[in-house]
Amino acid sequence: MDRFVAVDVEIASRSPMCICAIGAARFELGRETNSYRSLVHVEGPVRFTDIHGLTAGDLAGAPVWPVVWSALLDLLGDLRLLVAFHATFDRAAILAMCARHGLRPPRLRFACAAEMIEARCGHGLDLRSALEVLGLPFPGCPHDPLSDARAAGAIAIACAPPRTLPARH
């Protein structure tokens, strides 16, 4: 877990899975080194406004997925490990958007911060509760994708096994 990109998506619909906002934070050796946040243009209705606060009007001038995906790939660079709080959800949404737009993502590995904190505590927690258990502040506003990505990254770092330093002779 030395180098990874934490990611979070907000969706406008489940069927088809449609991302309306994404946030990503690149972590290297326990520190955030770069970040990206974008709204995503959506064709069709925008649902879940009560959760993420986004409306069709907010997304009208947003970039389309291929532009957003290109920027995310720039942030990833040579990294292929993505961390998300519920990684199966974020993975499915990202892959669905890429498929819809004819984009072939590189081989990516997804790690789940929710599973990491569950393994540590012995039971599942929501994002805010996981941070509280770890004594970490919430890095922004819930359901802001960059804030949630940063939170997932912080959880992954806190739950990672300690690094073993080579013995000095």
PDB file of N, CA and C in Angstrom, residues 60-148:
ATOM      1  N   ALA A  60     -24.912  19.955 -16.656  1.00  0.00           N
ATOM      2  CA  ALA A  60     -25.136  20.330 -18.066  1.00  0.00           C
ATOM      3  C   ALA A  60     -23.849  20.699 -18.798  1.00  0.00           C
ATOM      4  N   GLY A  61     -22.981  21.444 -18.183  1.00  0.00           N
ATOM      5  CA  GLY A  61     -21.744  21.852 -18.850  1.00  0.00           C
ATOM      6  C   GLY A  61     -20.530  21.043 -18.462  1.00  0.00           C
ATOM      7  N   ALA A  62     -20.748  19.951 -17.751  1.00  0.00           N
ATOM      8  CA  ALA A  62     -19.632  19.123 -17.277  1.00  0.00           C
ATOM      9  C   ALA A  62     -18.995  18.368 -18.447  1.00  0.00           C
ATOM     10  N   PRO A  63     -17.724  17.983 -18.295  1.00  0.00           N
ATOM     11  CA  PRO A  63     -17.063  17.200 -19.350  1.00  0.00           C
ATOM     12  C   PRO A  63     -17.687  15.811 -19.481  1.00  0.00           C
ATOM     13  N   VAL A  64     -17.575  15.253 -20.669  1.00  0.00           N
ATOM     14  CA  VAL A  64     -18.067  13.897 -20.926  1.00  0.00           C
ATOM     15  C   VAL A  64     -17.065  12.887 -20.354  1.00  0.00           C
ATOM     16  N   TRP A  65     -17.534  11.646 -20.159  1.00  0.00           N
ATOM     17  CA  TRP A  65     -16.705  10.620 -19.536  1.00  0.00           C
ATOM     18  C   TRP A  65     -15.344  10.439 -20.206  1.00  0.00           C
ATOM     19  N   PRO A  66     -15.224  10.379 -21.544  1.00  0.00           N
ATOM     20  CA  PRO A  66     -13.891  10.171 -22.122  1.00  0.00           C
ATOM     21  C   PRO A  66     -12.876  11.247 -21.696  1.00  0.00           C
ATOM     22  N   VAL A  67     -13.310  12.474 -21.528  1.00  0.00           N
ATOM     23  CA  VAL A  67     -12.413  13.546 -21.079  1.00  0.00           C
ATOM     24  C   VAL A  67     -12.038  13.326 -19.615  1.00  0.00           C
ATOM     25  N   VAL A  68     -13.020  13.001 -18.805  1.00  0.00           N
ATOM     26  CA  VAL A  68     -12.778  12.739 -17.379  1.00  0.00           C
ATOM     27  C   VAL A  68     -11.864  11.522 -17.220  1.00  0.00           C
ATOM     28  N   TRP A  69     -12.124  10.462 -17.979  1.00  0.00           N
ATOM     29  CA  TRP A  69     -11.321   9.246 -17.899  1.00  0.00           C
ATOM     30  C   TRP A  69      -9.865   9.525 -18.260  1.00  0.00           C
ATOM     31  N   SER A  70      -9.647  10.335 -19.277  1.00  0.00           N
ATOM     32  CA  SER A  70      -8.287  10.686 -19.683  1.00  0.00           C
ATOM     33  C   SER A  70      -7.553  11.402 -18.546  1.00  0.00           C
ATOM     34  N   ALA A  71      -8.240  12.309 -17.876  1.00  0.00           N
ATOM     35  CA  ALA A  71      -7.623  13.026 -16.752  1.00  0.00           C
ATOM     36  C   ALA A  71      -7.329  12.068 -15.595  1.00  0.00           C
ATOM     37  N   LEU A  72      -8.222  11.121 -15.362  1.00  0.00           N
ATOM     38  CA  LEU A  72      -7.997  10.141 -14.303  1.00  0.00           C
ATOM     39  C   LEU A  72      -6.796   9.257 -14.634  1.00  0.00           C
ATOM     40  N   LEU A  73      -6.673   8.862 -15.895  1.00  0.00           N
ATOM     41  CA  LEU A  73      -5.505   8.067 -16.304  1.00  0.00           C
ATOM     42  C   LEU A  73      -4.209   8.857 -16.115  1.00  0.00           C
ATOM     43  N   ASP A  74      -4.251  10.161 -16.368  1.00  0.00           N
ATOM     44  CA  ASP A  74      -3.075  11.003 -16.124  1.00  0.00           C
ATOM     45  C   ASP A  74      -2.693  10.976 -14.645  1.00  0.00           C
ATOM     46  N   LEU A  75      -3.699  11.048 -13.768  1.00  0.00           N
ATOM     47  CA  LEU A  75      -3.433  10.997 -12.329  1.00  0.00           C
ATOM     48  C   LEU A  75      -2.866   9.636 -11.930  1.00  0.00           C
ATOM     49  N   LEU A  76      -3.414   8.570 -12.498  1.00  0.00           N
ATOM     50  CA  LEU A  76      -2.917   7.226 -12.198  1.00  0.00           C
ATOM     51  C   LEU A  76      -1.457   7.061 -12.606  1.00  0.00           C
ATOM     52  N   GLY A  77      -1.109   7.585 -13.773  1.00  0.00           N
ATOM     53  CA  GLY A  77       0.253   7.401 -14.260  1.00  0.00           C
ATOM     54  C   GLY A  77       0.596   5.929 -14.322  1.00  0.00           C
ATOM     55  N   ASP A  78       1.668   5.531 -13.630  1.00  0.00           N
ATOM     56  CA  ASP A  78       2.108   4.138 -13.652  1.00  0.00           C
ATOM     57  C   ASP A  78       1.425   3.276 -12.589  1.00  0.00           C
ATOM     58  N   LEU A  79       0.563   3.857 -11.764  1.00  0.00           N
ATOM     59  CA  LEU A  79      -0.096   3.092 -10.707  1.00  0.00           C
ATOM     60  C   LEU A  79      -1.282   2.318 -11.260  1.00  0.00           C
ATOM     61  N   ARG A  80      -1.532   1.148 -10.707  1.00  0.00           N
ATOM     62  CA  ARG A  80      -2.669   0.336 -11.140  1.00  0.00           C
ATOM     63  C   ARG A  80      -3.528  -0.118  -9.966  1.00  0.00           C
ATOM     64  N   LEU A  81      -3.213   0.365  -8.760  1.00  0.00           N
ATOM     65  CA  LEU A  81      -3.986   0.016  -7.577  1.00  0.00           C
ATOM     66  C   LEU A  81      -4.934   1.155  -7.243  1.00  0.00           C
ATOM     67  N   LEU A  82      -6.233   0.851  -7.239  1.00  0.00           N
ATOM     68  CA  LEU A  82      -7.256   1.804  -6.845  1.00  0.00           C
ATOM     69  C   LEU A  82      -7.868   1.334  -5.535  1.00  0.00           C
ATOM     70  N   VAL A  83      -8.069   2.253  -4.612  1.00  0.00           N
ATOM     71  CA  VAL A  83      -8.718   1.975  -3.335  1.00  0.00           C
ATOM     72  C   VAL A  83     -10.022   2.752  -3.312  1.00  0.00           C
ATOM     73  N   ALA A  84     -11.085   2.095  -2.894  1.00  0.00           N
ATOM     74  CA  ALA A  84     -12.381   2.755  -2.735  1.00  0.00           C
ATOM     75  C   ALA A  84     -13.047   2.189  -1.488  1.00  0.00           C
ATOM     76  N   PHE A  85     -14.005   2.928  -0.927  1.00  0.00           N
ATOM     77  CA  PHE A  85     -14.614   2.454   0.306  1.00  0.00           C
ATOM     78  C   PHE A  85     -15.480   1.223   0.063  1.00  0.00           C
ATOM     79  N   HIS A  86     -16.249   1.201  -0.972  1.00  0.00           N
ATOM     80  CA  HIS A  86     -16.958  -0.012  -1.400  1.00  0.00           C
ATOM     81  C   HIS A  86     -16.496  -0.278  -2.826  1.00  0.00           C
ATOM     82  N   ALA A  87     -15.354  -0.909  -2.931  1.00  0.00           N
ATOM     83  CA  ALA A  87     -14.644  -1.014  -4.204  1.00  0.00           C
ATOM     84  C   ALA A  87     -15.447  -1.714  -5.300  1.00  0.00           C
ATOM     85  N   THR A  88     -16.264  -2.699  -4.966  1.00  0.00           N
ATOM     86  CA  THR A  88     -17.030  -3.373  -6.019  1.00  0.00           C
ATOM     87  C   THR A  88     -17.988  -2.401  -6.702  1.00  0.00           C
ATOM     88  N   PHE A  89     -18.562  -1.485  -5.946  1.00  0.00           N
ATOM     89  CA  PHE A  89     -19.471  -0.481  -6.508  1.00  0.00           C
ATOM     90  C   PHE A  89     -18.715   0.464  -7.443  1.00  0.00           C
ATOM     91  N   ASP A  90     -17.630   1.046  -6.956  1.00  0.00           N
ATOM     92  CA  ASP A  90     -16.861   2.003  -7.762  1.00  0.00           C
ATOM     93  C   ASP A  90     -16.273   1.326  -8.989  1.00  0.00           C
ATOM     94  N   ARG A  91     -15.777   0.115  -8.822  1.00  0.00           N
ATOM     95  CA  ARG A  91     -15.228  -0.643  -9.957  1.00  0.00           C
ATOM     96  C   ARG A  91     -16.296  -0.869 -11.017  1.00  0.00           C
ATOM     97  N   ALA A  92     -17.473  -1.318 -10.600  1.00  0.00           N
ATOM     98  CA  ALA A  92     -18.558  -1.575 -11.550  1.00  0.00           C
ATOM     99  C   ALA A  92     -18.953  -0.302 -12.295  1.00  0.00           C
ATOM    100  N   ALA A  93     -19.038   0.797 -11.587  1.00  0.00           N
ATOM    101  CA  ALA A  93     -19.432   2.058 -12.222  1.00  0.00           C
ATOM    102  C   ALA A  93     -18.382   2.517 -13.232  1.00  0.00           C
ATOM    103  N   ILE A  94     -17.118   2.446 -12.853  1.00  0.00           N
ATOM    104  CA  ILE A  94     -16.037   2.876 -13.749  1.00  0.00           C
ATOM    105  C   ILE A  94     -15.986   1.987 -14.993  1.00  0.00           C
ATOM    106  N   LEU A  95     -16.063   0.684 -14.800  1.00  0.00           N
ATOM    107  CA  LEU A  95     -16.010  -0.227 -15.941  1.00  0.00           C
ATOM    108  C   LEU A  95     -17.231  -0.064 -16.845  1.00  0.00           C
ATOM    109  N   ALA A  96     -18.403   0.179 -16.262  1.00  0.00           N
ATOM    110  CA  ALA A  96     -19.614   0.391 -17.063  1.00  0.00           C
ATOM    111  C   ALA A  96     -19.489   1.655 -17.907  1.00  0.00           C
ATOM    112  N   MET A  97     -18.965   2.714 -17.323  1.00  0.00           N
ATOM    113  CA  MET A  97     -18.806   3.962 -18.075  1.00  0.00           C
ATOM    114  C   MET A  97     -17.793   3.783 -19.203  1.00  0.00           C
ATOM    115  N   CYS A  98     -16.696   3.108 -18.922  1.00  0.00           N
ATOM    116  CA  CYS A  98     -15.695   2.869 -19.968  1.00  0.00           C
ATOM    117  C   CYS A  98     -16.291   2.023 -21.096  1.00  0.00           C
ATOM    118  N   ALA A  99     -17.033   0.977 -20.749  1.00  0.00           N
ATOM    119  CA  ALA A  99     -17.644   0.126 -21.767  1.00  0.00           C
ATOM    120  C   ALA A  99     -18.637   0.912 -22.615  1.00  0.00           C
ATOM    121  N   ARG A 100     -19.451   1.737 -21.967  1.00  0.00           N
ATOM    122  CA  ARG A 100     -20.450   2.528 -22.685  1.00  0.00           C
ATOM    123  C   ARG A 100     -19.799   3.450 -23.706  1.00  0.00           C
ATOM    124  N   HIS A 101     -18.608   3.930 -23.392  1.00  0.00           N
ATOM    125  CA  HIS A 101     -17.924   4.886 -24.267  1.00  0.00           C
ATOM    126  C   HIS A 101     -16.831   4.243 -25.117  1.00  0.00           C
ATOM    127  N   GLY A 102     -16.764   2.917 -25.113  1.00  0.00           N
ATOM    128  CA  GLY A 102     -15.793   2.219 -25.948  1.00  0.00           C
ATOM    129  C   GLY A 102     -14.355   2.426 -25.512  1.00  0.00           C
ATOM    130  N   LEU A 103     -14.142   2.642 -24.223  1.00  0.00           N
ATOM    131  CA  LEU A 103     -12.797   2.858 -23.695  1.00  0.00           C
ATOM    132  C   LEU A 103     -12.308   1.585 -23.017  1.00  0.00           C
ATOM    133  N   ARG A 104     -11.074   1.223 -23.292  1.00  0.00           N
ATOM    134  CA  ARG A 104     -10.507   0.022 -22.683  1.00  0.00           C
ATOM    135  C   ARG A 104      -9.556   0.444 -21.559  1.00  0.00           C
ATOM    136  N   PRO A 105      -9.969   0.222 -20.311  1.00  0.00           N
ATOM    137  CA  PRO A 105      -9.091   0.618 -19.204  1.00  0.00           C
ATOM    138  C   PRO A 105      -7.879  -0.295 -19.100  1.00  0.00           C
ATOM    139  N   PRO A 106      -6.791   0.217 -18.528  1.00  0.00           N
ATOM    140  CA  PRO A 106      -5.652  -0.669 -18.261  1.00  0.00           C
ATOM    141  C   PRO A 106      -6.060  -1.684 -17.198  1.00  0.00           C
ATOM    142  N   ARG A 107      -5.263  -2.701 -17.030  1.00  0.00           N
ATOM    143  CA  ARG A 107      -5.529  -3.686 -15.977  1.00  0.00           C
ATOM    144  C   ARG A 107      -5.377  -2.974 -14.629  1.00  0.00           C
ATOM    145  N   LEU A 108      -6.464  -2.940 -13.883  1.00  0.00           N
ATOM    146  CA  LEU A 108      -6.484  -2.260 -12.590  1.00  0.00           C
ATOM    147  C   LEU A 108      -6.795  -3.255 -11.483  1.00  0.00           C
ATOM    148  N   ARG A 109      -6.219  -3.018 -10.314  1.00  0.00           N
ATOM    149  CA  ARG A 109      -6.559  -3.787  -9.113  1.00  0.00           C
ATOM    150  C   ARG A 109      -7.328  -2.847  -8.192  1.00  0.00           C
ATOM    151  N   PHE A 110      -8.390  -3.348  -7.603  1.00  0.00           N
ATOM    152  CA  PHE A 110      -9.184  -2.564  -6.670  1.00  0.00           C
ATOM    153  C   PHE A 110      -9.056  -3.166  -5.284  1.00  0.00           C
ATOM    154  N   ALA A 111      -8.831  -2.321  -4.292  1.00  0.00           N
ATOM    155  CA  ALA A 111      -8.800  -2.740  -2.891  1.00  0.00           C
ATOM    156  C   ALA A 111      -9.925  -2.002  -2.177  1.00  0.00           C
ATOM    157  N   CYS A 112     -10.565  -2.674  -1.242  1.00  0.00           N
ATOM    158  CA  CYS A 112     -11.740  -2.127  -0.573  1.00  0.00           C
ATOM    159  C   CYS A 112     -11.405  -1.659   0.845  1.00  0.00           C
ATOM    160  N   ALA A 113     -11.500  -0.359   1.064  1.00  0.00           N
ATOM    161  CA  ALA A 113     -11.226   0.209   2.386  1.00  0.00           C
ATOM    162  C   ALA A 113     -12.275  -0.239   3.403  1.00  0.00           C
ATOM    163  N   ALA A 114     -13.514  -0.484   2.962  1.00  0.00           N
ATOM    164  CA  ALA A 114     -14.556  -0.974   3.879  1.00  0.00           C
ATOM    165  C   ALA A 114     -14.187  -2.365   4.400  1.00  0.00           C
ATOM    166  N   GLU A 115     -13.637  -3.209   3.536  1.00  0.00           N
ATOM    167  CA  GLU A 115     -13.197  -4.545   3.973  1.00  0.00           C
ATOM    168  C   GLU A 115     -11.989  -4.441   4.898  1.00  0.00           C
ATOM    169  N   MET A 116     -11.124  -3.464   4.647  1.00  0.00           N
ATOM    170  CA  MET A 116      -9.947  -3.289   5.509  1.00  0.00           C
ATOM    171  C   MET A 116     -10.354  -2.935   6.927  1.00  0.00           C
ATOM    172  N   ILE A 117     -11.289  -1.980   7.067  1.00  0.00           N
ATOM    173  CA  ILE A 117     -11.703  -1.576   8.417  1.00  0.00           C
ATOM    174  C   ILE A 117     -12.532  -2.675   9.070  1.00  0.00           C
ATOM    175  N   GLU A 118     -13.291  -3.421   8.279  1.00  0.00           N
ATOM    176  CA  GLU A 118     -14.052  -4.543   8.838  1.00  0.00           C
ATOM    177  C   GLU A 118     -13.109  -5.617   9.372  1.00  0.00           C
ATOM    178  N   ALA A 119     -12.037  -5.900   8.654  1.00  0.00           N
ATOM    179  CA  ALA A 119     -11.057  -6.881   9.124  1.00  0.00           C
ATOM    180  C   ALA A 119     -10.395  -6.409  10.410  1.00  0.00           C
ATOM    181  N   ARG A 120     -10.192  -5.131  10.525  1.00  0.00           N
ATOM    182  CA  ARG A 120      -9.537  -4.584  11.715  1.00  0.00           C
ATOM    183  C   ARG A 120     -10.470  -4.555  12.924  1.00  0.00           C
ATOM    184  N   CYS A 121     -11.741  -4.201  12.699  1.00  0.00           N
ATOM    185  CA  CYS A 121     -12.691  -4.021  13.808  1.00  0.00           C
ATOM    186  C   CYS A 121     -13.575  -5.231  14.068  1.00  0.00           C
ATOM    187  N   GLY A 122     -13.665  -6.136  13.098  1.00  0.00           N
ATOM    188  CA  GLY A 122     -14.507  -7.302  13.271  1.00  0.00           C
ATOM    189  C   GLY A 122     -15.954  -7.091  12.863  1.00  0.00           C
ATOM    190  N   HIS A 123     -16.282  -5.901  12.359  1.00  0.00           N
ATOM    191  CA  HIS A 123     -17.651  -5.647  11.880  1.00  0.00           C
ATOM    192  C   HIS A 123     -17.617  -4.483  10.897  1.00  0.00           C
ATOM    193  N   GLY A 124     -18.647  -4.401  10.079  1.00  0.00           N
ATOM    194  CA  GLY A 124     -18.720  -3.357   9.069  1.00  0.00           C
ATOM    195  C   GLY A 124     -19.059  -1.992   9.657  1.00  0.00           C
ATOM    196  N   LEU A 125     -18.564  -0.974   9.027  1.00  0.00           N
ATOM    197  CA  LEU A 125     -18.813   0.412   9.437  1.00  0.00           C
ATOM    198  C   LEU A 125     -19.079   1.255   8.202  1.00  0.00           C
ATOM    199  N   ASP A 126     -19.818   2.338   8.373  1.00  0.00           N
ATOM    200  CA  ASP A 126     -19.947   3.285   7.274  1.00  0.00           C
ATOM    201  C   ASP A 126     -18.682   4.149   7.248  1.00  0.00           C
ATOM    202  N   LEU A 127     -18.560   4.960   6.235  1.00  0.00           N
ATOM    203  CA  LEU A 127     -17.331   5.734   6.030  1.00  0.00           C
ATOM    204  C   LEU A 127     -17.016   6.641   7.212  1.00  0.00           C
ATOM    205  N   ARG A 128     -17.984   7.415   7.661  1.00  0.00           N
ATOM    206  CA  ARG A 128     -17.768   8.341   8.775  1.00  0.00           C
ATOM    207  C   ARG A 128     -17.388   7.582  10.048  1.00  0.00           C
ATOM    208  N   SER A 129     -18.095   6.507  10.346  1.00  0.00           N
ATOM    209  CA  SER A 129     -17.798   5.722  11.549  1.00  0.00           C
ATOM    210  C   SER A 129     -16.411   5.090  11.483  1.00  0.00           C
ATOM    211  N   ALA A 130     -16.006   4.644  10.296  1.00  0.00           N
ATOM    212  CA  ALA A 130     -14.669   4.066  10.139  1.00  0.00           C
ATOM    213  C   ALA A 130     -13.606   5.093  10.487  1.00  0.00           C
ATOM    214  N   LEU A 131     -13.778   6.313  10.004  1.00  0.00           N
ATOM    215  CA  LEU A 131     -12.814   7.370  10.326  1.00  0.00           C
ATOM    216  C   LEU A 131     -12.802   7.658  11.823  1.00  0.00           C
ATOM    217  N   GLU A 132     -13.986   7.705  12.436  1.00  0.00           N
ATOM    218  CA  GLU A 132     -14.070   7.976  13.885  1.00  0.00           C
ATOM    219  C   GLU A 132     -13.347   6.904  14.685  1.00  0.00           C
ATOM    220  N   VAL A 133     -13.558   5.621  14.330  1.00  0.00           N
ATOM    221  CA  VAL A 133     -12.889   4.519  15.035  1.00  0.00           C
ATOM    222  C   VAL A 133     -11.374   4.662  14.941  1.00  0.00           C
ATOM    223  N   LEU A 134     -10.902   5.141  13.786  1.00  0.00           N
ATOM    224  CA  LEU A 134      -9.461   5.309  13.577  1.00  0.00           C
ATOM    225  C   LEU A 134      -8.930   6.627  14.133  1.00  0.00           C
ATOM    226  N   GLY A 135      -9.825   7.462  14.664  1.00  0.00           N
ATOM    227  CA  GLY A 135      -9.410   8.756  15.213  1.00  0.00           C
ATOM    228  C   GLY A 135      -9.022   9.750  14.134  1.00  0.00           C
ATOM    229  N   LEU A 136      -9.628   9.612  12.956  1.00  0.00           N
ATOM    230  CA  LEU A 136      -9.297  10.484  11.828  1.00  0.00           C
ATOM    231  C   LEU A 136     -10.445  11.437  11.535  1.00  0.00           C
ATOM    232  N   PRO A 137     -10.151  12.672  11.192  1.00  0.00           N
ATOM    233  CA  PRO A 137     -11.223  13.609  10.830  1.00  0.00           C
ATOM    234  C   PRO A 137     -11.749  13.305   9.423  1.00  0.00           C
ATOM    235  N   PHE A 138     -13.001  13.684   9.185  1.00  0.00           N
ATOM    236  CA  PHE A 138     -13.536  13.523   7.833  1.00  0.00           C
ATOM    237  C   PHE A 138     -12.927  14.633   6.980  1.00  0.00           C
ATOM    238  N   PRO A 139     -12.313  14.277   5.851  1.00  0.00           N
ATOM    239  CA  PRO A 139     -11.585  15.271   5.046  1.00  0.00           C
ATOM    240  C   PRO A 139     -12.477  16.047   4.072  1.00  0.00           C
ATOM    241  N   GLY A 140     -13.490  16.721   4.581  1.00  0.00           N
ATOM    242  CA  GLY A 140     -14.374  17.494   3.714  1.00  0.00           C
ATOM    243  C   GLY A 140     -15.818  17.185   4.004  1.00  0.00           C
ATOM    244  N   CYS A 141     -16.625  17.126   2.957  1.00  0.00           N
ATOM    245  CA  CYS A 141     -18.061  16.890   3.079  1.00  0.00           C
ATOM    246  C   CYS A 141     -18.425  15.495   2.575  1.00  0.00           C
ATOM    247  N   PRO A 142     -19.265  14.769   3.321  1.00  0.00           N
ATOM    248  CA  PRO A 142     -19.705  13.461   2.842  1.00  0.00           C
ATOM    249  C   PRO A 142     -20.399  13.572   1.489  1.00  0.00           C
ATOM    250  N   HIS A 143     -20.174  12.598   0.661  1.00  0.00           N
ATOM    251  CA  HIS A 143     -20.714  12.478  -0.701  1.00  0.00           C
ATOM    252  C   HIS A 143     -20.119  13.476  -1.680  1.00  0.00           C
ATOM    253  N   ASP A 144     -19.121  14.232  -1.247  1.00  0.00           N
ATOM    254  CA  ASP A 144     -18.278  14.936  -2.214  1.00  0.00           C
ATOM    255  C   ASP A 144     -17.263  13.882  -2.630  1.00  0.00           C
ATOM    256  N   PRO A 145     -17.161  13.577  -3.919  1.00  0.00           N
ATOM    257  CA  PRO A 145     -16.330  12.428  -4.302  1.00  0.00           C
ATOM    258  C   PRO A 145     -14.859  12.558  -3.931  1.00  0.00           C
ATOM    259  N   LEU A 146     -14.299  13.756  -3.971  1.00  0.00           N
ATOM    260  CA  LEU A 146     -12.889  13.887  -3.586  1.00  0.00           C
ATOM    261  C   LEU A 146     -12.729  13.701  -2.081  1.00  0.00           C
ATOM    262  N   SER A 147     -13.655  14.230  -1.299  1.00  0.00           N
ATOM    263  CA  SER A 147     -13.597  14.025   0.154  1.00  0.00           C
ATOM    264  C   SER A 147     -13.715  12.548   0.497  1.00  0.00           C
ATOM    265  N   ASP A 148     -14.653  11.859  -0.150  1.00  0.00           N
ATOM    266  CA  ASP A 148     -14.830  10.427   0.127  1.00  0.00           C
ATOM    267  C   ASP A 148     -13.626   9.614  -0.345  1.00  0.00           C
TER     268      ASP A 148
END
